[in-house]
mmCIF file of C-alpha atoms in Angstrom:
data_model
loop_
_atom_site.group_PDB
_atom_site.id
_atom_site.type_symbol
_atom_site.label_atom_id
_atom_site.label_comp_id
_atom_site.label_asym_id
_atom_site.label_seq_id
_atom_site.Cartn_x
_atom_site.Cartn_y
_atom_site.Cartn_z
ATOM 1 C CA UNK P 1 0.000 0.000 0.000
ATOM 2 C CA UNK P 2 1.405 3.170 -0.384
ATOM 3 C CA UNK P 3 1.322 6.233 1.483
ATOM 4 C CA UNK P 4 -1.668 7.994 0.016
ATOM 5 C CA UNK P 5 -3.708 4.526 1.018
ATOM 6 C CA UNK P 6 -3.338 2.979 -2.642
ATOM 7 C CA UNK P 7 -2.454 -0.196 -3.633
ATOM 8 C CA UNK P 8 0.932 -0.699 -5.168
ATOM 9 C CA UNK P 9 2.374 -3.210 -7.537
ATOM 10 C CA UNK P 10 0.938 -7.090 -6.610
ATOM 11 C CA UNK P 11 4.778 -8.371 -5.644
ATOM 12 C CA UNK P 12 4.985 -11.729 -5.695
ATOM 13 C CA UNK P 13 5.510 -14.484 -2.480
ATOM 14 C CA UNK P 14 7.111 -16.989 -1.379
ATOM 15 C CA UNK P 15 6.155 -17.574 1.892
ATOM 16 C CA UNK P 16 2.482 -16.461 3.819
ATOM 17 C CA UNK P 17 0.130 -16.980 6.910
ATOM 18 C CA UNK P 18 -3.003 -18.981 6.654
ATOM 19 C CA UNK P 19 -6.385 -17.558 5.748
ATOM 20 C CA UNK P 20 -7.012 -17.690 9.398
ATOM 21 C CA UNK P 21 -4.014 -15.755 10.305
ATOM 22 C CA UNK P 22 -5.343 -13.165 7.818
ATOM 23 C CA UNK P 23 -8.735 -13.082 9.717
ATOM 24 C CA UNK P 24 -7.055 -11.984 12.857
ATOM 25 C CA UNK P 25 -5.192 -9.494 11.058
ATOM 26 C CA UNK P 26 -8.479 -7.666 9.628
ATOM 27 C CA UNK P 27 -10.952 -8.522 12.107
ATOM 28 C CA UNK P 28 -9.563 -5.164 14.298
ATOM 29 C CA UNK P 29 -10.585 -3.069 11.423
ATOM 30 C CA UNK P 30 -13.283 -4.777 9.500
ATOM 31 C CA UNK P 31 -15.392 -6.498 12.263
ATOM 32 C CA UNK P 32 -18.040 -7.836 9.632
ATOM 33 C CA UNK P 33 -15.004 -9.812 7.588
ATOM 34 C CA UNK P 34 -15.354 -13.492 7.381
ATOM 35 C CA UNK P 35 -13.515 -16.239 5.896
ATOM 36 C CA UNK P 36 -15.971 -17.173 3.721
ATOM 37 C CA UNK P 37 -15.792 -13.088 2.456
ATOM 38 C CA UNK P 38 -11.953 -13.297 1.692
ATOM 39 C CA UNK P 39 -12.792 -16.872 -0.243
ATOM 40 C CA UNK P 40 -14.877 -14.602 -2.317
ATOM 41 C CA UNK P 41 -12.992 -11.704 -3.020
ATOM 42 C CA UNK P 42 -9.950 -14.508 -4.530
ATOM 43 C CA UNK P 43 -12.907 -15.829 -6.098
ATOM 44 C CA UNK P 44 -13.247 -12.052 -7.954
ATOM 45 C CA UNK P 45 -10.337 -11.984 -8.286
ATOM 46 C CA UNK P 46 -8.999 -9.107 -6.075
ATOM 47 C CA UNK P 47 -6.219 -10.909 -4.230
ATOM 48 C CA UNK P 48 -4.301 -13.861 -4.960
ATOM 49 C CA UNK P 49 -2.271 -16.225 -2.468
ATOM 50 C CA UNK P 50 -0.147 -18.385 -3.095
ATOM 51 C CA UNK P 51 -0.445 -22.208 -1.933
ATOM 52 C CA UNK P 52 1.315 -24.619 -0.793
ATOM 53 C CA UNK P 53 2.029 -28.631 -2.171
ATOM 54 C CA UNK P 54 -0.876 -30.083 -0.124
ATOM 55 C CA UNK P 55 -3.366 -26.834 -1.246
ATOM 56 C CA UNK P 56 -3.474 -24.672 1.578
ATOM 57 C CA UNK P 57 -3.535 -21.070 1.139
ATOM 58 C CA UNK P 58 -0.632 -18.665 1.839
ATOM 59 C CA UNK P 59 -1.150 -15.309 2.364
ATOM 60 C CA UNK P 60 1.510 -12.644 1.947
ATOM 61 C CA UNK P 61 1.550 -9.120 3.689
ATOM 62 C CA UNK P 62 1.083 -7.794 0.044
ATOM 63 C CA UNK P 63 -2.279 -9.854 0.206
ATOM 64 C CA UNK P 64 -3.415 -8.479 3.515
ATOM 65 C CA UNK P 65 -2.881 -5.263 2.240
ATOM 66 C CA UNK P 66 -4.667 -5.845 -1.061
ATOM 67 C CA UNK P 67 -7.453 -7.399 1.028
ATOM 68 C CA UNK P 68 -7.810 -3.740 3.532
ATOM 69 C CA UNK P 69 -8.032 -1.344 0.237
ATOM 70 C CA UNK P 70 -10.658 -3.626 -0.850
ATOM 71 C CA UNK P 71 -12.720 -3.365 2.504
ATOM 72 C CA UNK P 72 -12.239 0.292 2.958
ATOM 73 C CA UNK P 73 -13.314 0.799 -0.381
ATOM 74 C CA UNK P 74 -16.246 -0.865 0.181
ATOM 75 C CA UNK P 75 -16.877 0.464 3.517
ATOM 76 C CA UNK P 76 -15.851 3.597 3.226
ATOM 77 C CA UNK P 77 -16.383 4.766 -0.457
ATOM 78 C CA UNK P 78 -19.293 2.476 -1.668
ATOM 79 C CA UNK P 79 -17.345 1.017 -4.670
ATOM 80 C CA UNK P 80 -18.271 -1.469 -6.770
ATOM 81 C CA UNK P 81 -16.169 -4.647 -6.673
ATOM 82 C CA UNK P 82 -15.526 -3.970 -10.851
ATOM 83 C CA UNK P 83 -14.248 -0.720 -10.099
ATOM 84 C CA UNK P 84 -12.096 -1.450 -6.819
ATOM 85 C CA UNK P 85 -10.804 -4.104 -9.469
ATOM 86 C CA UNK P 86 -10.259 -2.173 -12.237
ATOM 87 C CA UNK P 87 -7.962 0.195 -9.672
ATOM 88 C CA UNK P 88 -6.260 -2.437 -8.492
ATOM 89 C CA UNK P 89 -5.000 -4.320 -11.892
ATOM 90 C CA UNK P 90 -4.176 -0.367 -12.840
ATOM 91 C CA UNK P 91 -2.103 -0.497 -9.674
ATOM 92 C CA UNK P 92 -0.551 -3.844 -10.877
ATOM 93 C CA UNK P 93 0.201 -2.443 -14.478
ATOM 94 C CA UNK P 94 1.748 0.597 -12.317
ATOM 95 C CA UNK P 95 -0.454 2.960 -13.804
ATOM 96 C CA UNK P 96 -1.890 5.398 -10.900
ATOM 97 C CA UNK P 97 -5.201 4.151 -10.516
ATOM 98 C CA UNK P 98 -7.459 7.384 -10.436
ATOM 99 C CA UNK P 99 -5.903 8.205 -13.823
ATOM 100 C CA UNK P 100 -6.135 4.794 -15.067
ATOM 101 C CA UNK P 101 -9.955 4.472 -14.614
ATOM 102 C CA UNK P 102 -12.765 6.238 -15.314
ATOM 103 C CA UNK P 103 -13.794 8.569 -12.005
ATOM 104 C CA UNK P 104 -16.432 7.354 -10.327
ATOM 105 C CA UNK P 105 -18.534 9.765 -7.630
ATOM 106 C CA UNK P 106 -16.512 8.650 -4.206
ATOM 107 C CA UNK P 107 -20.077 8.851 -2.091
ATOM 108 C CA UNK P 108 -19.744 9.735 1.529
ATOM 109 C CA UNK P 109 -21.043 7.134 3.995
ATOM 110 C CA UNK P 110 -23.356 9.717 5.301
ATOM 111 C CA UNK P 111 -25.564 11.662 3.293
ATOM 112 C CA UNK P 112 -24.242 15.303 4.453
ATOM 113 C CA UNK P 113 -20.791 17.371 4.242
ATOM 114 C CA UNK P 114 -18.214 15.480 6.840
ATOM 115 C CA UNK P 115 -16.357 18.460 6.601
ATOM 116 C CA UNK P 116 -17.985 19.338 10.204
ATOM 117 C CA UNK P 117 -19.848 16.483 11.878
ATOM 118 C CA UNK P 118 -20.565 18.237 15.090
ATOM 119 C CA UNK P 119 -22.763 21.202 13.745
ATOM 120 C CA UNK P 120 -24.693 18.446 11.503
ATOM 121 C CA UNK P 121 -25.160 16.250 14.469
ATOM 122 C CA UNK P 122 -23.373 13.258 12.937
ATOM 123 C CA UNK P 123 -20.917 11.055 14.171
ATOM 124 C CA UNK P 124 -16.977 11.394 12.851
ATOM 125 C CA UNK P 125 -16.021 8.314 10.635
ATOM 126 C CA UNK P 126 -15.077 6.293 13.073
ATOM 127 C CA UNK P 127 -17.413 7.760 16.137
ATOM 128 C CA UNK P 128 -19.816 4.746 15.561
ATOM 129 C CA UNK P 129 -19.758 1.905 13.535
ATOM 130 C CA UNK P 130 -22.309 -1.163 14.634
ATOM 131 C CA UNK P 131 -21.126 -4.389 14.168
ATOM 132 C CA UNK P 132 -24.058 -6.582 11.910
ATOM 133 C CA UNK P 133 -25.228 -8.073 14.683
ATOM 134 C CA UNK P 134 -25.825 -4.837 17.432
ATOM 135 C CA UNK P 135 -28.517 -4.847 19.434
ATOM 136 C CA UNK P 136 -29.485 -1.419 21.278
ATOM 137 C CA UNK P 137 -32.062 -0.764 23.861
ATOM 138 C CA UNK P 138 -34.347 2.362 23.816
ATOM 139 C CA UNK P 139 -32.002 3.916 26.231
ATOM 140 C CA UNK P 140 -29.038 3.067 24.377
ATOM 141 C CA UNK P 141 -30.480 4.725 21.224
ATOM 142 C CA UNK P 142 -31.144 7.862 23.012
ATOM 143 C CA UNK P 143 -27.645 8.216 24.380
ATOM 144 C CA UNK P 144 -25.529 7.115 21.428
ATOM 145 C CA UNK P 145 -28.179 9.286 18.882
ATOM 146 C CA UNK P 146 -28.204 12.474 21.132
ATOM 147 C CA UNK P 147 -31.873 12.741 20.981
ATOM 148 C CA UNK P 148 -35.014 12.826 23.346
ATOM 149 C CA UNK P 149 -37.595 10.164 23.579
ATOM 150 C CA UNK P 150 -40.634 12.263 22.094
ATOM 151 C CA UNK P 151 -38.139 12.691 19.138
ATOM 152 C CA UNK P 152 -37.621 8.656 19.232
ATOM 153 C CA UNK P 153 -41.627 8.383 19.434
ATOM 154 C CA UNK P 154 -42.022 10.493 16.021
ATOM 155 C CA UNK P 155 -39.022 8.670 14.313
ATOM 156 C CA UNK P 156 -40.906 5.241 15.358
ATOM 157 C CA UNK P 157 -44.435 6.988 14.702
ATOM 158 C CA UNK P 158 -43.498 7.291 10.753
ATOM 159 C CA UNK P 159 -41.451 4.302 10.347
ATOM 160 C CA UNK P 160 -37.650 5.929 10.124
ATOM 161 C CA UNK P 161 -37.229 3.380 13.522
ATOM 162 C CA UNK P 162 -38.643 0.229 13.844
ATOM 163 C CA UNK P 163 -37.747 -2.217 16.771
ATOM 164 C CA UNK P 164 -37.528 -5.761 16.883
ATOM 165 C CA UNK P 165 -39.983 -7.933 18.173
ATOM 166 C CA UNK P 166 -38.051 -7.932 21.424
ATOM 167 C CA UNK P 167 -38.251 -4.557 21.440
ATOM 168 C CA UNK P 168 -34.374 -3.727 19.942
ATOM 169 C CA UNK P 169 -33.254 -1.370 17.989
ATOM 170 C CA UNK P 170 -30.848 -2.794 14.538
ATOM 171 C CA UNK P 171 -27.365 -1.512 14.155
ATOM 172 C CA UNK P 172 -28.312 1.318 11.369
ATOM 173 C CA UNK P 173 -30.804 2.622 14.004
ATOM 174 C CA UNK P 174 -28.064 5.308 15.967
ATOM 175 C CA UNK P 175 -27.158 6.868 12.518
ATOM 176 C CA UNK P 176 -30.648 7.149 10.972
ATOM 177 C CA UNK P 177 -31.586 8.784 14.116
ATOM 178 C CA UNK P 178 -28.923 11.224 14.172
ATOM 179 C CA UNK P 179 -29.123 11.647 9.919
ATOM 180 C CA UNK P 180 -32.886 12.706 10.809
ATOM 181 C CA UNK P 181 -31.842 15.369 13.346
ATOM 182 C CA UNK P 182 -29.721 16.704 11.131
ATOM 183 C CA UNK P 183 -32.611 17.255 9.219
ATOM 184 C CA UNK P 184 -34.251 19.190 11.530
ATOM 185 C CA UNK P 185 -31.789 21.619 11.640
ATOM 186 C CA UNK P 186 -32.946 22.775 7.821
ATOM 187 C CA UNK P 187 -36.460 22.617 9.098
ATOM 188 C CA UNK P 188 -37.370 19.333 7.725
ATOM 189 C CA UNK P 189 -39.212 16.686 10.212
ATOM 190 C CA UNK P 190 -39.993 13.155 10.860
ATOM 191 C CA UNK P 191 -43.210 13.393 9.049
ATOM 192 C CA UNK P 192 -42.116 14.524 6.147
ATOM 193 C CA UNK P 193 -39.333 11.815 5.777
ATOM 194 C CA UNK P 194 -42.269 9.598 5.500
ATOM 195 C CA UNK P 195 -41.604 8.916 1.190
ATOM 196 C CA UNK P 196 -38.024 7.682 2.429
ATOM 197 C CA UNK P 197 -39.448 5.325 4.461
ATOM 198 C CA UNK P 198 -41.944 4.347 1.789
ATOM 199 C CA UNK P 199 -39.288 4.250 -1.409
ATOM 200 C CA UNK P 200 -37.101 2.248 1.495
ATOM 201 C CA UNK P 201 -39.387 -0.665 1.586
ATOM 202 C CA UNK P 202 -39.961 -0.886 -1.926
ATOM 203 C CA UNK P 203 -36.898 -0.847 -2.937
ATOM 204 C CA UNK P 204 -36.115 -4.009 -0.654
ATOM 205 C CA UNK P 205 -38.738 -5.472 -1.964
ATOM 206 C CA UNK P 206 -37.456 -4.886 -5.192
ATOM 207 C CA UNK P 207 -33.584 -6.198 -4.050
ATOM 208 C CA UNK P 208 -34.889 -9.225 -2.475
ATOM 209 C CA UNK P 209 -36.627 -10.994 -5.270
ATOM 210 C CA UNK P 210 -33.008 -10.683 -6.995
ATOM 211 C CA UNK P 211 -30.679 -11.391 -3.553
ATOM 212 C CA UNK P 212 -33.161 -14.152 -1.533
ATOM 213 C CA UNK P 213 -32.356 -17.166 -4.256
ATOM 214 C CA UNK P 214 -28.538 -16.733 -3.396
ATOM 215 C CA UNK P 215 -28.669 -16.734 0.128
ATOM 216 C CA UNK P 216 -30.910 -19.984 -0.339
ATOM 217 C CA UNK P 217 -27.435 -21.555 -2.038
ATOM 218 C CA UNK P 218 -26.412 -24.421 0.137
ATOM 219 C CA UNK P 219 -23.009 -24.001 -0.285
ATOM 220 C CA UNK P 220 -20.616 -22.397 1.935
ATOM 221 C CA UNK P 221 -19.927 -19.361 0.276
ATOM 222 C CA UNK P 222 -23.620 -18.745 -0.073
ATOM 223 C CA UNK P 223 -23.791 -16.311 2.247
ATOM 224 C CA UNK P 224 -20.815 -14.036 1.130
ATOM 225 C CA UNK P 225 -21.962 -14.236 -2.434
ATOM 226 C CA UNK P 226 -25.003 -12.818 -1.202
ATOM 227 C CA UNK P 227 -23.939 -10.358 1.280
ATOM 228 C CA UNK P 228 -21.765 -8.896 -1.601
ATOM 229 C CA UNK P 229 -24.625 -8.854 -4.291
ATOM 230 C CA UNK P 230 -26.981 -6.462 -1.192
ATOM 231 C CA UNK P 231 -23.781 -4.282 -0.755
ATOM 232 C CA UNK P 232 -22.888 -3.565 -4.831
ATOM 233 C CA UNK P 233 -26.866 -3.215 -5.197
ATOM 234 C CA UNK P 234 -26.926 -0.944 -2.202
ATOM 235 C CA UNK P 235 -23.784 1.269 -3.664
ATOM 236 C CA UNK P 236 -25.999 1.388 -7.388
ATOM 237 C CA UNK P 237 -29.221 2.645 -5.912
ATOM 238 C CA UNK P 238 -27.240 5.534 -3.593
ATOM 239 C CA UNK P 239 -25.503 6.277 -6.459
ATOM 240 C CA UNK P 240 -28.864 6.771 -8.670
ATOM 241 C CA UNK P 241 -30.734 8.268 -5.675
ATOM 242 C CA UNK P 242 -28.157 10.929 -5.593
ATOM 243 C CA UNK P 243 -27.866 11.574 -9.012
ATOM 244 C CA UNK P 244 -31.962 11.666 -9.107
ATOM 245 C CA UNK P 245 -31.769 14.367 -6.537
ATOM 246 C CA UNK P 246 -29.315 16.598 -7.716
ATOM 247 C CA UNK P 247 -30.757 16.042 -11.244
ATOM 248 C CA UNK P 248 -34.348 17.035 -9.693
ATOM 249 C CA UNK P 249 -33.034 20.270 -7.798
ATOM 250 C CA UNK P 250 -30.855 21.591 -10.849
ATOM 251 C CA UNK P 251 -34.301 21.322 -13.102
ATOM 252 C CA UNK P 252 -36.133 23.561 -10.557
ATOM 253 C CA UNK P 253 -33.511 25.664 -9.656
ATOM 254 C CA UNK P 254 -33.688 26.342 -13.664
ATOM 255 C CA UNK P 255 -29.960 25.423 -14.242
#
């Protein structure tokens, strides 16, 4: 990797850790990783260990590398796997990758400048980030969101929150919460975020007729498959959402 967080050339090895080994390594960072994920990603493609005479893999630190641009990218910047790939073989060519491929809108993990989280009421980068399987109580959702519980009860009332049946909140809950009070700093309330809500849940049902047949897959990659095909669908509809909006505003705005 080099210093501005790019992948450099793909050097060869000789000699690597287990896939494992490589789990340990990532886990810190990337919480959600799984072995089954980094089977995947060689599947794509987008790293390549080397093995020994009875099979096994070997990873080297060049692949461990490899492997964190290709999270962070995902995580961070919402790129497609094609593209992350396309930067990477640029990388391996030793072409620099931004000029290399075609530029792609980097989209922000939140919806709203970073450039000052505090005054938009939104966490820093790394100020919260849920593992997949968090599980917050009403008072933990009130403390880690910054808001009051009549603000919770009109978040709830038009469907931005929903708890579980055991009365927990999911692990996007803390930054939907805060992304609506942000909102309310331009005037705009819970009630009237009532069409996100509504082009939300048609939009999954949309997804899911296209992602519930893989994650039926018996095999043991199944599940990673899957989990990949929600996250590059997820990255494509932000992408057109955005571009929808900005598209929308520029035509009234008359520009």
């Amino acid at each position: 990797m080099t210093a501005a967080g790019r992948p450099g050339r793909y050097q060869a090895r000789r000699e690597g850790m287990s896939i494992g080994a490589v789990l340990a390594q990532l886990r810190g960072d990337f919480p959600d990783v799984t072995i089954s994920k980094i089977r995947f990603l060689e599947a794509e493609g987008l790293v390549r260990p080397g093995r020994t005479p009875s099979g096994y893999r070997q990873f080297a630190p060049a692949d461990v590398e490899r492997l964190r641009f290709v999270l962070s990218a995902q995580r961070d910047h919402y790129l497609p796997l094609k593209v992350i790939k396309e930067q990477l073989d640029a990388a391996d060519a030793g072409a620099e990758p931004d000029a290399a491929v075609p530029a792609v809108p980097r989209l922000p993990r939140r919806l709203v400048p970073l450039g000052d989280p505090s005054t938009a009421g939104l966490p820093a980068a790394a100020d919260f980030e849920p593992g997949p399987d968090t599980r917050l109580t009403q008072e933990d959702l009130l403390a880690q969101a910054g808001i009051d519980e009549q603000a919770l009860a009109e978040l709830c009332q038009y469907g931005l929150l929903r708890p579980g049946p055991a009365g927990f909140f999911g692990p996007e809950s803390v930054l939907i919460a805060r992304t609506a009070r942000a909102l309310t700093e331009f005037g705009i309330e819970p009630r009237h975020l009532r069409a996100f809500r509504a082009a939300a849940d048609r939009e999954v049902g949309l997804l899911e007729q296209i992602v519930t047949p893989v994650y039926r897959h018996r095999d043991a990659d199944a599940k990673a498959r899957a989990d990949e095909l929600v996250r590059e669908l997820a990255a494509l509809s932000v992408t057109l959402h955005t571009l929808l909006v900005k598209a929308g505003i520029r035509s009234v705005a008359g520009d």
